Each structure stands twice: as structure tokens, then as C-alpha cells.
Amino acid sequence: MTALVLLDAEDGAIPQTSRSAIAAAARLGDVDVLVTGGPETIEAAAASAAKIPGIRKVRTVSGEDFAHALAEPLAALLVALAPEYDHIVAAATAIGKNALPRAAALLDVQVIPDVMEIRDAETFVRPIFAGNALVTLRSSDAKKLLTIRTASFDPVPAEGGTAPIETVTPPACRSKSHFVSAEHSSTERPQLEAARIIVSGGRGLQSAEGFKILEPLADKLGAAIGASRVAVDSGFVPNDYQVGQTGKIVAPDLYIACGISGAIQHLAGMKDSKVIVAINKDEEAPIFQVADYGLVGDLFQIVPALTEALG
Amino acid sequence: MKILVPIKRVIDYNVKVRVRRDGGGVETAGVKMSMNPFDEIAVEEALRLREKGIASDIVVVSIGVPQAADTLRTALAMGADRAILVQSEESPEPLAVAKILKILVERENPDLVILGKQAIDDDMNATGQMLAGLLDWPQATFASRVEKTGDGLTVSREVDGGSETLSLTLPAIVTADLRLNEPRYASLPNIMKAKKKPLETLSAADLGIDLTRRLTTLSIAEPPTRKAGIKVGSVAELVEKLRNEAKVI
Ligand SMILES: Cc1cc2nc3c(=O)[nH]c(=O)nc-3n(C[C@H](O)[C@H](O)[C@H](O)COP(=O)(O)OP(=O)(O)OC[C@H]3O[C@@H](n4cnc5c(N)ncnc54)[C@H](O)[C@@H]3O)c2cc1C
């Protein structure tokens, strides 16, 4: 069997999420990867992809249409390549979640989102009800399209391979959607999905100003910063910080939840973390039911003290 | 402009869902059901477009069990004009839902379909994208802002690194994310008025769509539960535990 993995190519680099998707696809058989992008970044991205070990070949498509990963051209491309593959796979990132279902509909296939375990070529486990249940399901479709819950698969290494690179001519696609602009929140910190440690804040931080108290702690730990929905909705931090059912799904070695109550929807995004620390002034807060170490008290005293204690 | 808003009846987001002992599904007996929260946001966005004078007619549609009529009444009470219930024994998969919606789109001719980005029961996050594919319409998923500009729409979307803005020609598909708006509550007079608004009932079988599931459920299980942890008494104790017991710092 052969799988095609659609990679998220960011400015010429292949993110860890895509390498987790490759790790998942490798359980299904041979793996080709598909790298798409604008003319300026495609060569660097293809070269990065070729270094990933265990890949049969890298297929690249470049063009203005592909510079911003719009769903229409990506789905048309996947449909054109589909006859060569048994499985089409992508990380369950904004790009994968946007493009794969569209391609699946065009192929008359029911997409299988957020796969967290692969039992065999047609049997998969995925979470439902914000992760409160896990369903094992078998697909009867001739071809399978999956997005991968990246926190559930250790990524393959970034280096060590020398896969051949092949250029693909995309099918004609007259896109009816066009890219206008992007507002990317810039950060020097590790990406949430790739971070070993995450310091996360909720309503308890009170304001954007208050939220900054987490920064020295994150700096000390080399951690990424996450947030609850309320912290994002209240404008303390940008939307891409959100962890949860409808935000990012993370599983770091250490997750420190500060002023987060532990709603089901938040837990859905972080309860697979190896070690969870909760700092909350309410000893009844549900977050303590999943925390390995809980500290009851005022985070405005505890967080600076913790930062200090880390030396 | 006419807007179609598909909505789903799901277990209320406040309910802690439990897997049935026989592993055949989740406990639904006596459990509160509500409109999928993302669909409420989709309905609200349609209403706001009407209030801005951009939309005229708002049709809501639900595909599912007869009780989904209650969910449609809620959307009518929020302000939608008309409802269609496509009855089926259970909730079909997104692909089948998209096929049914395609038929309704061809019949109703909306300029815009706004859906919730995902249903909080099966968490599939697929129906809008699939419908867009079947119709060959442009799509803007995970929308946080929708504006009418010229002949088309300008939509901001929440993506992994922040947000991005797309322009789309109409007709188009938009799927709503959490921060698109805050849905209104239906007032009592509007709930009364909604009872008189038209609600048409069709059956999925009559539409000629094959509802056979492509994904067969083999089992449903509880996720592994975390072992209960401990409360530490001080920052010093926390640091000690993280260093020497958990060994994560
Ligand atoms: C469809 C849907 C999807 C959702 N998706 C998500 C999602 O992806 N992610 C997400 O996070 N939420 C999501 N939510 C929202 C979720 O239900 C909760 O509302 C949210 O997680 C609560 O955020 P919070 O814990 O920051 O706020 P709260 O629940 O208000 O908790 C704040 C906590 O801070 C504590 N606190 C306050 N002050 C202090 C202090 N000085 N020191 C210490 N502790 C303090 C309080 O005791 C309290 O426990 C979703 C909801 C819906 C309906």
C-alpha cells in the first residue's frame, strides 16, 4: 500500500506536525510526500522534505495558486493524484482540516478526521465528544482520507534521508477564493504543538497586562504559551494560543495551567500531557481532577514565586 | 441575498458525556439536547447580515430525527424566516449530509451557506468543506469575520499561526468559528412567533440519497483516565516534585 502525505510547508521548512503525519502514514505502507507552495519557497521546502528519512519520493507543486494553501487548488490536486494512492493523509492542522474533507467529497469518500491510532489499513481510532469517548471505526471506502491528531504520533526525524524530488504539474483550477492578507502572531517561543513544556493561562490572568506574568516563567522553562478560550475571547492573547476541543491539541511533557478552571473543552486539548500542574485559587476547580500536582492559591503570588524558585 | 444555515441537534455542551456500558454509544437517555454551539453562531451571523441589509431571506435546515424540529424552532425564534427538516433515523455522516444539502441548495438557490465549523458530538469538522467541494463553490472555513465587499465576501479565518483574510465570489460556503459573534437568546415573544413560522418536513429517503455509512463503528470506549494527583503545599514542594519525581524540569 502507498500513502500520500500532504505537508504543511511553512517558509521552506517542514513543521513537526507534518512529520507526525508521516510517522502515522508510515504504518500504512510506502510514503510519498506532497509539498506545495509559492515559487519563492518551494525549493527550500522540497529540500527540507527530501531530508526526512523513510520517504519514497517528494512530489512538489508550485505556483501562485499554492502560495497560501487555499482549499480549492489543494483539493483539485489531491483528486488528480488520488488514483496512485490507497491513503491520503495530512496533519489535522488548519490546512489539513480545510483541504482534505473537500478532496474527500470530490472522491466520494467519507474523510476520517483526527486519527489518533491506526489499527490496520482500514481501521482507525478517533476522539468524539471532545475526547470523552474514543471510537474505533472501519472505513468501507476504496480510498481513505485521514487527518492525523499529531499529539498522538511521535514525529519522524527531520534529517537523515535523501528522497528523490519530482515536480508535478497541477490540474487546471479556476479558484473562486483568493488570498488577501495574513496576520501572523510572531513569537520567538517554541510552537505549541512542538513544545516540551507549555505554560497556559485562563480567565484568572484578568487582562492582557496580567497575562504577561506568565512570560518570565515560560522564558525560564523554554516553554510555549497557551491559553483557554476565555483568555483568547477576552483579548489577552491571539487566537492561535487557544488549547482545546476547538483550538490546538497538545501533549507536552509538562503543562502548567494557571487560572484555568478545566472545562471539558479545554481538557480535550491537553489531558494527554505527560505531567499536568494546576495553579488555581479554587480548590474545587475541575482542573485539579486531571492535575498531577495542584497548588491552591493566588496565581499572582505563585507564578512569580515559581519563576524565582527555578533559579 | 438568501442565506441557508444548516444546524444540528447535539448533546448540550455542558453535559459530561458518558459511554454506555455496552460500548454501543454514549448515554443519551434524559440528556439535555441543544443546537450545536457553532451552528448558533452561524445563525447569528446570518441574522446580522440581514440586519445590515445584506441578507433578505434566511432558511435553516436540519437533517436528523424528528426532534430536530425543536432545534429548528429555536433558530426560527432567533429570527430565521423558514425551516426545513429532513428526517432520517439517525444523524448521517458528513458526506451524506453534504449530498442532502446540495439538493436543498439546488432547490433553494441561496447565495451563501453558513455552517458551524464542527459539530461538538462527532467533532468531524467536515460538512462545510464537503458541501463546498460537491457544489464547486469557494470556501472560507473557521471564520472570525465576514463582510460583504462588492459582489463577494471578505472573510477572516482563524489559522494555526494567527489569522488570514480571503476574498470569495458568491455563491460561497462559510464555516463559523467561536469568535465570529456572540449568538443572541430568543426572547419569549419571538419564541411564540416562531411557532407560526413555516417548517417543511421532508424525508432523507425521498431525496434519493444513499445514507449507508462508510465508517462502521466497531466500538466506543472511554478514554484512559488520568490517575488522581496530589496537592502540594508550596512552590518549593512543587519544584522539588517536578525535578525529582516527575523529572520534567
Ligand atoms: C463549542 C465550544 C467550544 C469550546 N472550545 C474551547 C477550547 O477549545 N478551549 C477552551 O479553553 N475552552 C473552550 N470552550 C470554553 C470552555 O467551555 C470554558 O468556558 C473555558 O475553557 C473556560 O476558560 P477559563 O478556564 O480560562 O475560565 P473560567 O472557567 O472562568 O476559569 C477561571 C479560573 O481561574 C481561577 N482564578 C481566577 N483568579 C485566580 C487567581 N488570582 N489565582 C488563581 N486562580 C484564579 C478561577 O478559580 C477559575 O477556576 C468552548 C466552549 C464551547 C461552548
Coordinates of C-alpha atoms and ligand atoms in Angstrom, one line a residue:
Chain A
M1 CA 0.0 0.0 0.0
T2 CA 1.1 3.5 -0.6
A3 CA 0.1 6.7 1.2
L4 CA 0.5 10.3 0.1
V5 CA 1.1 12.8 2.9
L6 CA 0.2 16.4 2.2
L7 CA 2.8 18.5 4.1
D8 CA 2.3 22.0 5.6
A9 CA 5.3 23.8 4.2
E10 CA 6.0 26.9 6.2
D11 CA 8.5 29.3 4.6
G12 CA 10.6 26.4 3.3
A13 CA 10.6 24.3 6.5
I14 CA 8.5 21.2 7.3
P15 CA 6.9 21.6 10.7
Q16 CA 6.8 18.9 13.4
T17 CA 3.1 18.4 12.8
S18 CA 3.7 17.2 9.3
R19 CA 6.4 14.8 10.5
S20 CA 3.9 13.3 12.9
A21 CA 1.6 12.7 10.0
I22 CA 4.4 11.0 8.1
A23 CA 5.0 8.8 11.2
A24 CA 1.3 7.8 11.1
A25 CA 1.3 7.2 7.4
A26 CA 4.4 5.0 7.6
R27 CA 2.3 2.4 9.5
L28 CA 0.2 2.1 6.3
G29 CA 2.9 1.3 3.8
D30 CA 5.2 3.3 1.5
V31 CA 5.0 7.0 1.9
D32 CA 5.3 9.8 -0.7
V33 CA 5.0 13.4 0.4
L34 CA 3.4 16.3 -1.4
V35 CA 5.0 19.7 -0.9
T36 CA 3.1 22.7 -2.2
G37 CA 4.0 26.4 -2.1
G38 CA 4.7 29.6 -3.9
P39 CA 7.6 29.8 -6.3
E40 CA 9.9 31.5 -3.8
T41 CA 9.7 28.9 -1.1
I42 CA 9.1 25.6 -2.9
E43 CA 12.7 24.7 -3.5
A44 CA 13.7 25.1 0.2
A45 CA 10.6 23.2 1.3
A46 CA 11.2 20.3 -1.1
A47 CA 14.9 20.1 0.0
S48 CA 13.7 20.0 3.7
A49 CA 11.2 17.3 2.9
A50 CA 13.8 15.2 1.0
K51 CA 15.9 15.1 4.2
I52 CA 13.2 13.3 6.1
P53 CA 14.1 9.7 6.4
G54 CA 11.9 6.8 5.1
I55 CA 10.2 8.6 2.3
R56 CA 9.9 7.0 -1.1
K57 CA 9.7 10.3 -3.0
V58 CA 8.9 14.0 -2.6
R59 CA 6.4 15.4 -5.1
T60 CA 6.3 19.2 -5.4
V61 CA 3.8 21.6 -6.9
S62 CA 4.5 25.3 -7.0
G63 CA 2.5 28.2 -8.3
E64 CA 0.8 31.3 -7.1
D65 CA -2.3 29.2 -6.5
F66 CA -0.4 27.2 -4.0
A67 CA 1.3 30.0 -2.1
H68 CA -1.4 30.3 0.5
A69 CA -2.6 26.7 0.8
L70 CA -6.2 27.5 -0.4
A71 CA -8.5 24.6 -0.3
E72 CA -9.7 24.7 -3.9
P73 CA -6.4 24.2 -5.7
L74 CA -5.2 21.8 -3.0
A75 CA -8.3 19.6 -3.2
A76 CA -8.2 19.5 -7.0
L77 CA -4.5 18.5 -6.8
L78 CA -5.2 15.7 -4.3
V79 CA -8.0 14.4 -6.5
A80 CA -5.7 14.3 -9.5
L81 CA -3.0 12.4 -7.6
A82 CA -5.5 10.1 -5.8
P83 CA -5.5 7.2 -8.3
E84 CA -1.9 6.4 -7.4
Y85 CA -2.6 6.0 -3.6
D86 CA -4.6 3.9 -1.1
H87 CA -4.4 6.6 1.6
I88 CA -4.2 10.3 1.5
V89 CA -3.0 11.8 4.8
A90 CA -2.4 15.2 6.4
A91 CA -1.8 16.5 9.8
A92 CA -5.0 17.8 11.5
T93 CA -3.8 21.4 11.1
A94 CA -5.8 24.3 9.7
I95 CA -4.6 23.4 6.3
G96 CA -5.3 19.7 6.5
K97 CA -8.7 20.2 8.1
N98 CA -9.6 22.7 5.4
A99 CA -8.5 20.8 2.3
L100 CA -8.9 17.1 3.0
P101 CA -12.7 17.0 3.5
R102 CA -13.1 18.9 0.3
A103 CA -11.0 16.5 -1.6
A104 CA -12.8 13.6 0.0
A105 CA -16.2 14.8 -1.1
L106 CA -14.9 15.1 -4.7
L107 CA -13.7 11.5 -4.4
D108 CA -17.0 10.3 -2.9
V109 CA -15.1 9.3 0.3
Q110 CA -16.0 10.0 3.9
V111 CA -13.0 11.7 5.4
I112 CA -11.7 10.4 8.8
P113 CA -10.6 13.4 10.9
D114 CA -8.2 13.4 13.9
V115 CA -7.0 9.9 13.7
M116 CA -5.1 9.0 17.0
E117 CA -4.4 5.4 16.4
I118 CA -4.1 3.2 13.3
R119 CA -5.2 -0.4 13.9
D120 CA -4.8 -1.5 10.3
A121 CA -5.2 -0.1 6.8
E122 CA -8.9 0.4 7.2
T123 CA -9.4 0.6 11.0
F124 CA -8.8 3.8 12.9
V125 CA -9.4 5.3 16.4
R126 CA -10.5 8.9 16.8
P127 CA -11.9 11.0 19.6
I128 CA -15.6 12.2 19.7
F129 CA -17.4 14.4 22.2
A130 CA -14.4 16.5 22.9
G131 CA -12.4 13.4 23.6
N132 CA -14.8 12.0 26.2
A133 CA -15.2 8.9 24.0
L134 CA -12.9 7.1 21.6
V135 CA -14.5 5.4 18.6
T136 CA -12.9 2.6 16.6
L137 CA -14.2 2.6 13.1
R138 CA -13.7 0.8 9.9
S139 CA -13.9 2.5 6.5
S140 CA -15.5 0.8 3.6
D141 CA -14.3 3.4 1.1
A142 CA -11.9 2.2 -1.5
K143 CA -9.6 5.0 -0.7
K144 CA -9.1 6.5 2.7
L145 CA -8.5 10.2 3.5
L146 CA -7.3 10.9 7.0
T147 CA -6.2 13.8 9.1
I148 CA -3.8 12.9 12.0
R149 CA -4.0 14.1 15.6
T150 CA -0.4 15.0 15.7
A151 CA -0.1 14.8 19.5
S152 CA -0.7 11.0 19.2
F153 CA 2.2 10.2 16.9
D154 CA 5.9 10.9 17.7
P155 CA 7.3 12.7 14.6
V156 CA 9.8 11.1 12.3
P157 CA 13.2 12.9 12.4
A158 CA 13.8 16.0 10.2
E159 CA 17.1 14.8 8.9
G160 CA 18.8 11.6 7.7
G161 CA 17.1 10.9 4.3
T162 CA 17.8 11.6 0.7
A163 CA 14.5 11.1 -1.1
P164 CA 14.2 12.0 -4.8
I165 CA 12.2 15.1 -5.7
E166 CA 9.7 15.1 -8.6
T167 CA 7.8 18.0 -9.9
V168 CA 4.1 17.6 -10.6
T169 CA 2.0 19.7 -12.9
P170 CA -1.2 20.7 -11.1
P171 CA -4.6 20.3 -12.8
A172 CA -6.2 23.5 -14.0
C173 CA -8.2 25.1 -11.2
R174 CA -10.1 28.4 -11.5
S175 CA -10.1 29.3 -7.9
K176 CA -13.1 31.4 -6.7
S177 CA -11.3 32.3 -3.5
H178 CA -8.3 34.5 -3.2
F179 CA -5.8 35.3 -0.5
V180 CA -5.9 38.9 0.7
S181 CA -3.6 39.1 3.8
A182 CA -2.3 37.3 6.8
E183 CA -1.9 38.5 10.3
H184 CA 0.6 36.1 11.9
S185 CA 1.3 36.4 15.5
S186 CA 5.1 36.4 15.8
T187 CA 6.8 34.7 18.7
E188 CA 10.3 33.6 19.5
R189 CA 8.9 30.8 21.6
P190 CA 8.5 27.2 20.5
Q191 CA 5.3 26.3 18.7
L192 CA 2.6 24.9 20.9
E193 CA 2.4 21.6 19.1
A194 CA 6.1 21.1 19.3
A195 CA 6.8 22.4 22.8
R196 CA 8.1 20.1 25.5
I197 CA 6.7 22.5 28.2
I198 CA 3.6 24.7 27.9
V199 CA 2.6 27.4 30.4
S200 CA -1.1 28.2 29.8
G201 CA -3.3 30.9 31.2
G202 CA -7.0 31.5 31.6
R203 CA -9.5 34.0 32.8
G204 CA -7.7 34.1 36.1
L205 CA -5.0 36.2 34.5
Q206 CA -7.6 39.0 34.3
S207 CA -6.1 41.1 31.4
A208 CA -3.6 41.2 28.6
E209 CA -1.3 43.0 31.1
G210 CA -1.9 40.3 33.8
F211 CA -1.2 37.6 31.2
K212 CA 2.3 38.9 30.9
I213 CA 3.1 37.4 34.3
L214 CA 3.5 34.1 32.5
E215 CA 6.2 35.2 30.2
P216 CA 9.2 35.2 32.7
L217 CA 8.1 31.7 33.7
A218 CA 7.9 30.5 30.1
D219 CA 11.3 32.1 29.4
K220 CA 12.9 30.2 32.3
L221 CA 11.4 26.9 31.1
G222 CA 11.9 27.4 27.4
A223 CA 8.1 26.9 27.2
A224 CA 5.4 27.8 24.7
I225 CA 2.5 29.8 26.0
G226 CA -1.1 28.6 25.6
A227 CA -4.5 29.9 26.7
S228 CA -8.0 29.0 27.4
R229 CA -10.8 30.2 25.1
V230 CA -11.9 32.8 27.7
A231 CA -8.3 34.3 27.7
V232 CA -8.5 34.5 23.9
D233 CA -12.0 35.8 23.7
S234 CA -11.2 38.4 26.2
G235 CA -8.3 39.6 24.1
F236 CA -5.5 38.7 26.5
V237 CA -3.7 36.7 23.7
P238 CA -4.2 36.0 20.0
N239 CA -6.4 33.2 18.8
D240 CA -3.7 30.8 17.9
Y241 CA -2.8 30.4 21.6
Q242 CA -6.1 28.5 22.3
V243 CA -5.8 25.0 23.5
G244 CA -8.8 22.7 23.5
Q245 CA -11.5 21.0 21.6
T246 CA -11.6 23.8 19.0
G247 CA -8.1 25.0 19.5
K248 CA -4.8 23.2 19.5
I249 CA -4.4 19.6 20.8
V250 CA -1.2 19.3 22.7
A251 CA 0.6 16.6 24.7
P252 CA 3.8 18.2 26.1
D253 CA 5.9 16.6 28.9
L254 CA 4.7 19.4 31.2
Y255 CA 1.6 21.5 31.0
I256 CA 1.2 24.3 33.7
A257 CA -2.4 25.6 33.8
C258 CA -2.7 28.9 35.6
G259 CA -6.1 30.4 36.4
I260 CA -7.9 27.8 34.1
S261 CA -10.9 26.1 35.6
G262 CA -10.6 22.9 33.5
A263 CA -13.8 22.9 31.3
I264 CA -14.3 19.7 29.2
Q265 CA -13.5 21.7 26.1
H266 CA -10.2 22.8 27.5
L267 CA -9.2 19.4 28.9
A268 CA -9.9 18.0 25.4
G269 CA -6.8 19.8 24.2
M270 CA -4.3 19.0 26.9
K271 CA -5.3 16.0 29.0
D272 CA -2.8 13.7 27.2
S273 CA 0.1 15.8 28.6
K274 CA 2.6 13.7 30.5
V275 CA 2.6 15.8 33.6
I276 CA -0.1 18.5 34.4
V277 CA 0.4 21.2 37.0
A278 CA -2.6 23.3 38.1
I279 CA -2.4 26.6 39.8
N280 CA -5.8 27.8 40.9
K281 CA -7.3 29.7 43.8
D282 CA -10.4 27.5 43.8
E283 CA -9.6 24.1 45.3
E284 CA -12.8 22.7 43.8
A285 CA -11.8 23.6 40.2
P286 CA -12.2 20.6 37.9
I287 CA -8.6 21.1 36.6
F288 CA -7.4 19.5 39.8
Q289 CA -9.0 16.2 38.8
V290 CA -6.6 15.8 36.0
A291 CA -3.6 17.5 37.5
D292 CA -0.6 15.5 38.8
Y293 CA 0.4 18.4 41.0
G294 CA -2.0 21.0 42.2
L295 CA -1.2 24.2 44.0
V296 CA -4.2 26.1 45.5
G297 CA -3.7 29.8 45.8
D298 CA -3.4 33.2 44.1
L299 CA -1.5 32.8 40.8
F300 CA -0.3 36.4 41.0
Q301 CA 1.8 35.3 44.0
I302 CA 2.5 31.7 43.0
V303 CA 3.7 32.3 39.4
P304 CA 6.4 34.9 40.3
A305 CA 7.5 32.7 43.2
L306 CA 7.7 29.7 40.9
T307 CA 9.7 31.7 38.4
E308 CA 12.0 32.8 41.1
A309 CA 12.4 29.3 42.6
L310 CA 13.5 27.9 39.2
G311 CA 16.7 30.0 39.7
Chain B
M1 CA -29.2 37.8 -0.7
K2 CA -30.5 34.5 0.5
I3 CA -28.7 32.5 3.2
L4 CA -29.1 28.9 4.1
V5 CA -27.9 27.8 7.5
P6 CA -27.7 24.0 8.3
I7 CA -28.0 23.2 12.0
K8 CA -27.5 20.1 14.1
R9 CA -29.2 18.9 17.3
V10 CA -26.5 17.7 19.6
I11 CA -25.9 16.8 23.3
D12 CA -25.6 20.1 25.1
Y13 CA -22.0 21.3 25.5
N14 CA -22.4 21.4 29.3
V15 CA -23.2 17.7 29.6
K16 CA -20.3 15.4 30.6
V17 CA -20.9 12.7 28.0
R18 CA -20.6 9.1 29.2
V19 CA -20.0 6.0 27.2
R20 CA -22.8 3.4 27.6
R21 CA -21.8 0.3 29.5
D22 CA -22.5 -1.9 26.4
G23 CA -20.0 0.2 24.4
G24 CA -22.6 0.7 21.7
G25 CA -22.7 4.5 22.0
V26 CA -22.9 7.3 24.6
E27 CA -25.6 7.8 27.2
T28 CA -28.4 9.9 25.7
A29 CA -31.4 9.0 27.9
G30 CA -32.6 12.1 29.8
V31 CA -29.7 14.1 28.5
K32 CA -30.2 17.7 27.5
M33 CA -30.1 18.4 23.8
S34 CA -29.3 21.7 22.2
M35 CA -28.3 23.4 19.0
N36 CA -24.7 22.8 18.2
P37 CA -22.9 25.9 19.5
F38 CA -21.1 26.6 16.3
D39 CA -24.4 26.5 14.4
E40 CA -25.9 29.1 16.8
I41 CA -23.0 31.3 15.7
A42 CA -23.8 30.6 12.1
V43 CA -27.5 31.5 12.6
E44 CA -26.5 34.7 14.4
E45 CA -24.1 35.7 11.6
A46 CA -26.9 35.3 9.0
L47 CA -29.2 37.4 11.2
R48 CA -26.6 40.1 11.5
L49 CA -26.1 40.2 7.7
R50 CA -29.9 40.7 7.4
E51 CA -29.8 43.4 10.0
K52 CA -27.1 45.2 7.9
G53 CA -29.5 45.0 4.9
I54 CA -27.3 42.5 3.1
A55 CA -29.4 39.4 3.5
S56 CA -33.1 39.1 3.0
D57 CA -34.2 35.6 3.4
I58 CA -32.8 33.1 6.0
V59 CA -33.6 29.5 5.7
V60 CA -32.5 27.0 8.4
V61 CA -32.3 23.3 7.7
S62 CA -31.6 20.3 9.9
I63 CA -31.1 16.7 9.0
G64 CA -31.9 14.1 11.6
V65 CA -34.5 12.7 14.0
P66 CA -38.0 14.3 14.3
Q67 CA -37.0 16.1 17.5
A68 CA -34.6 18.2 15.4
A69 CA -37.7 20.2 14.7
D70 CA -37.3 21.7 18.2
T71 CA -33.8 22.9 17.3
L72 CA -35.2 24.5 14.1
R73 CA -37.8 26.3 16.2
T74 CA -35.0 27.7 18.3
A75 CA -33.4 29.1 15.1
L76 CA -36.7 30.5 14.0
A77 CA -37.1 32.1 17.4
M78 CA -33.7 33.7 17.0
G79 CA -35.0 35.2 13.8
A80 CA -34.7 32.8 10.8
D81 CA -37.6 33.1 8.4
R82 CA -38.3 29.5 7.4
A83 CA -37.2 26.0 8.3
I84 CA -36.7 22.6 6.6
L85 CA -36.4 19.3 8.4
V86 CA -35.0 16.4 6.5
Q87 CA -35.9 13.4 8.6
S88 CA -33.7 10.4 9.0
E89 CA -33.4 7.7 11.6
E90 CA -30.1 8.8 12.9
S91 CA -27.6 11.5 12.1
P92 CA -26.0 10.7 8.7
E93 CA -22.2 11.1 8.1
P94 CA -21.0 14.5 6.8
L95 CA -20.7 13.1 3.2
A96 CA -24.3 12.1 3.1
V97 CA -25.3 15.4 4.9
A98 CA -23.4 17.3 2.3
K99 CA -25.2 15.4 -0.5
I100 CA -28.6 16.2 1.0
L101 CA -27.6 19.9 1.5
K102 CA -26.5 20.0 -2.2
I103 CA -30.0 19.0 -3.2
L104 CA -31.5 21.7 -1.0
V105 CA -29.1 24.3 -2.3
E106 CA -30.1 23.4 -5.8
R107 CA -33.8 23.8 -4.8
E108 CA -33.4 27.0 -2.7
N109 CA -30.7 28.8 -4.6
P110 CA -29.0 30.5 -1.7
D111 CA -26.1 32.9 -2.3
L112 CA -24.4 31.9 0.8
V113 CA -24.4 28.8 3.1
I114 CA -23.1 29.4 6.6
L115 CA -22.4 26.3 8.7
G116 CA -20.8 25.8 12.1
K117 CA -17.2 24.7 11.7
Q118 CA -17.8 21.4 13.6
A119 CA -20.5 19.6 15.5
I120 CA -19.5 19.0 19.1
D121 CA -20.8 15.4 19.1
D122 CA -18.8 13.7 16.4
D123 CA -16.2 16.6 16.1
M124 CA -15.9 15.8 12.4
N125 CA -15.3 19.4 11.1
A126 CA -16.1 18.3 7.5
T127 CA -19.6 19.1 6.3
G128 CA -19.0 22.6 5.1
Q129 CA -15.8 21.7 3.2
M130 CA -17.6 18.6 1.7
L131 CA -20.6 20.7 0.6
A132 CA -18.2 23.3 -1.0
G133 CA -16.5 20.5 -2.9
L134 CA -19.7 19.0 -4.2
L135 CA -21.1 22.3 -5.3
D136 CA -17.7 23.6 -6.7
W137 CA -18.1 26.7 -4.6
P138 CA -15.3 28.6 -2.8
Q139 CA -15.0 28.0 0.9
A140 CA -13.8 30.1 3.9
T141 CA -13.7 27.8 7.0
F142 CA -13.1 28.8 10.6
A143 CA -14.4 32.3 10.0
S144 CA -13.9 35.0 12.6
R145 CA -15.2 37.9 10.5
V146 CA -17.5 38.1 7.4
E147 CA -18.0 41.2 5.3
K148 CA -19.8 41.8 2.1
T149 CA -17.5 43.6 -0.3
G150 CA -18.6 44.4 -3.9
D151 CA -20.0 41.3 -5.4
G152 CA -18.4 38.9 -3.0
L153 CA -17.3 38.3 0.6
T154 CA -14.2 39.1 2.6
V155 CA -13.7 36.6 5.3
S156 CA -11.1 36.4 8.1
R157 CA -10.2 32.9 9.2
E158 CA -8.5 31.5 12.3
V159 CA -5.5 29.5 11.2
D160 CA -2.6 27.9 13.1
G161 CA -0.3 30.9 13.1
G162 CA -2.8 33.6 13.6
S163 CA -5.4 34.7 11.1
E164 CA -5.7 35.2 7.4
T165 CA -8.2 37.0 5.1
L166 CA -9.7 35.7 1.9
S167 CA -11.9 37.2 -0.7
L168 CA -14.6 34.9 -2.2
T169 CA -17.0 35.2 -5.1
L170 CA -20.6 34.3 -4.4
P171 CA -22.2 31.8 -4.1
A172 CA -19.9 30.6 -1.3
I173 CA -19.6 28.5 1.8
V174 CA -18.5 29.9 5.2
T175 CA -18.0 27.9 8.3
A176 CA -18.2 29.7 11.7
D177 CA -15.6 29.7 14.4
L178 CA -16.2 30.7 18.0
R179 CA -15.1 34.3 17.7
L180 CA -17.3 35.2 14.8
N181 CA -20.0 36.6 17.1
E182 CA -21.9 36.0 20.3
P183 CA -25.3 34.5 19.5
R184 CA -28.4 36.1 20.8
Y185 CA -31.0 34.5 23.0
A186 CA -34.5 34.1 21.7
S187 CA -37.0 36.3 23.5
L188 CA -40.3 34.9 24.8
P189 CA -42.4 36.8 22.2
N190 CA -40.1 35.6 19.4
I191 CA -40.4 32.0 20.7
M192 CA -44.2 32.4 20.4
K193 CA -43.9 33.9 16.9
A194 CA -41.6 31.2 15.8
K195 CA -44.4 28.6 16.3
K196 CA -46.2 30.2 13.4
K197 CA -43.3 30.3 11.0
P198 CA -43.2 27.7 8.2
L199 CA -41.4 24.4 8.9
E200 CA -41.4 22.0 6.0
T201 CA -40.7 18.3 6.6
L202 CA -39.0 16.1 4.0
S203 CA -37.6 12.6 4.4
A204 CA -34.0 11.8 3.5
A205 CA -35.1 8.7 1.7
D206 CA -37.4 10.8 -0.7
L207 CA -34.4 12.8 -1.7
G208 CA -32.8 9.7 -3.1
I209 CA -29.5 10.0 -1.2
D210 CA -27.9 6.7 0.0
L211 CA -27.3 7.1 3.7
T212 CA -25.3 4.0 4.2
R213 CA -22.4 4.7 6.5
R214 CA -18.9 4.5 5.0
L215 CA -17.5 4.4 8.5
T216 CA -18.7 1.4 10.6
T217 CA -18.4 1.8 14.4
L218 CA -16.7 -1.2 15.8
S219 CA -16.6 0.1 19.4
I220 CA -16.9 3.1 21.5
A221 CA -14.7 3.3 24.7
E222 CA -13.9 5.7 27.5
P223 CA -10.5 7.3 27.1
P224 CA -8.0 6.2 29.7
T225 CA -8.5 8.2 32.8
R226 CA -5.6 10.0 34.5
K227 CA -4.5 8.9 37.9
A228 CA -5.6 11.4 40.6
G229 CA -2.6 13.5 41.5
I230 CA -1.7 15.3 44.7
K231 CA -1.9 18.8 46.0
V232 CA 1.4 20.3 47.0
G233 CA 1.7 22.8 49.9
S234 CA 4.2 25.2 48.5
V235 CA 6.1 26.4 45.4
A236 CA 9.3 24.8 46.8
E237 CA 7.5 21.4 47.1
L238 CA 6.2 21.8 43.5
V239 CA 9.7 22.5 42.2
E240 CA 11.1 19.6 44.1
K241 CA 8.4 17.2 42.7
L242 CA 8.9 18.4 39.2
R243 CA 12.6 18.0 39.4
N244 CA 13.0 14.7 41.3
E245 CA 9.7 12.8 41.0
A246 CA 8.3 13.8 37.6
K247 CA 11.7 14.7 36.2
V248 CA 10.3 17.1 33.7
I249 CA 12.4 20.2 34.5
Ligands
LIG1 C1 -18.4 24.9 21.4 C2 -17.4 25.3 22.5 C3 -16.0 25.1 22.2 C4 -15.1 25.5 23.2 N1 -13.8 25.3 22.9 C5 -12.9 25.6 23.8 C6 -11.5 25.4 23.6 O1 -11.0 24.9 22.6 N2 -10.6 25.7 24.6 C7 -11.0 26.2 25.8 O2 -10.2 26.5 26.7 N3 -12.3 26.4 26.0 C8 -13.2 26.2 25.1 N4 -14.6 26.4 25.4 C9 -14.9 27.2 26.6 C10 -15.0 26.4 27.8 O3 -16.3 25.8 27.9 C11 -14.7 27.3 29.1 O4 -15.6 28.3 29.1 C12 -13.3 27.9 29.1 O5 -12.3 26.9 28.9 C13 -13.1 28.5 30.4 O6 -11.9 29.2 30.4 P1 -11.1 29.5 31.8 O7 -10.8 28.3 32.5 O8 -10.0 30.4 31.5 O9 -12.2 30.4 32.6 P2 -13.1 30.1 33.9 O10 -13.8 28.8 33.7 O11 -13.8 31.3 34.2 O12 -12.0 29.7 35.0 C14 -11.1 30.7 35.5 C15 -10.4 30.0 36.6 O13 -9.4 30.9 37.1 C16 -9.3 30.8 38.6 N5 -8.8 32.0 39.1 C17 -9.3 33.3 39.0 N6 -8.5 34.1 39.6 C18 -7.4 33.5 40.0 C19 -6.2 33.8 40.7 N7 -5.9 35.1 41.0 N8 -5.3 32.8 41.0 C20 -5.6 31.5 40.7 N9 -6.7 31.2 40.1 C21 -7.6 32.1 39.7 C22 -10.8 30.5 39.0 O14 -10.8 29.9 40.2 C23 -11.3 29.7 37.8 O15 -11.1 28.3 38.1 C24 -15.5 26.0 24.4 C25 -16.9 26.2 24.7 C26 -17.8 25.8 23.7 C27 -19.3 26.0 24.0

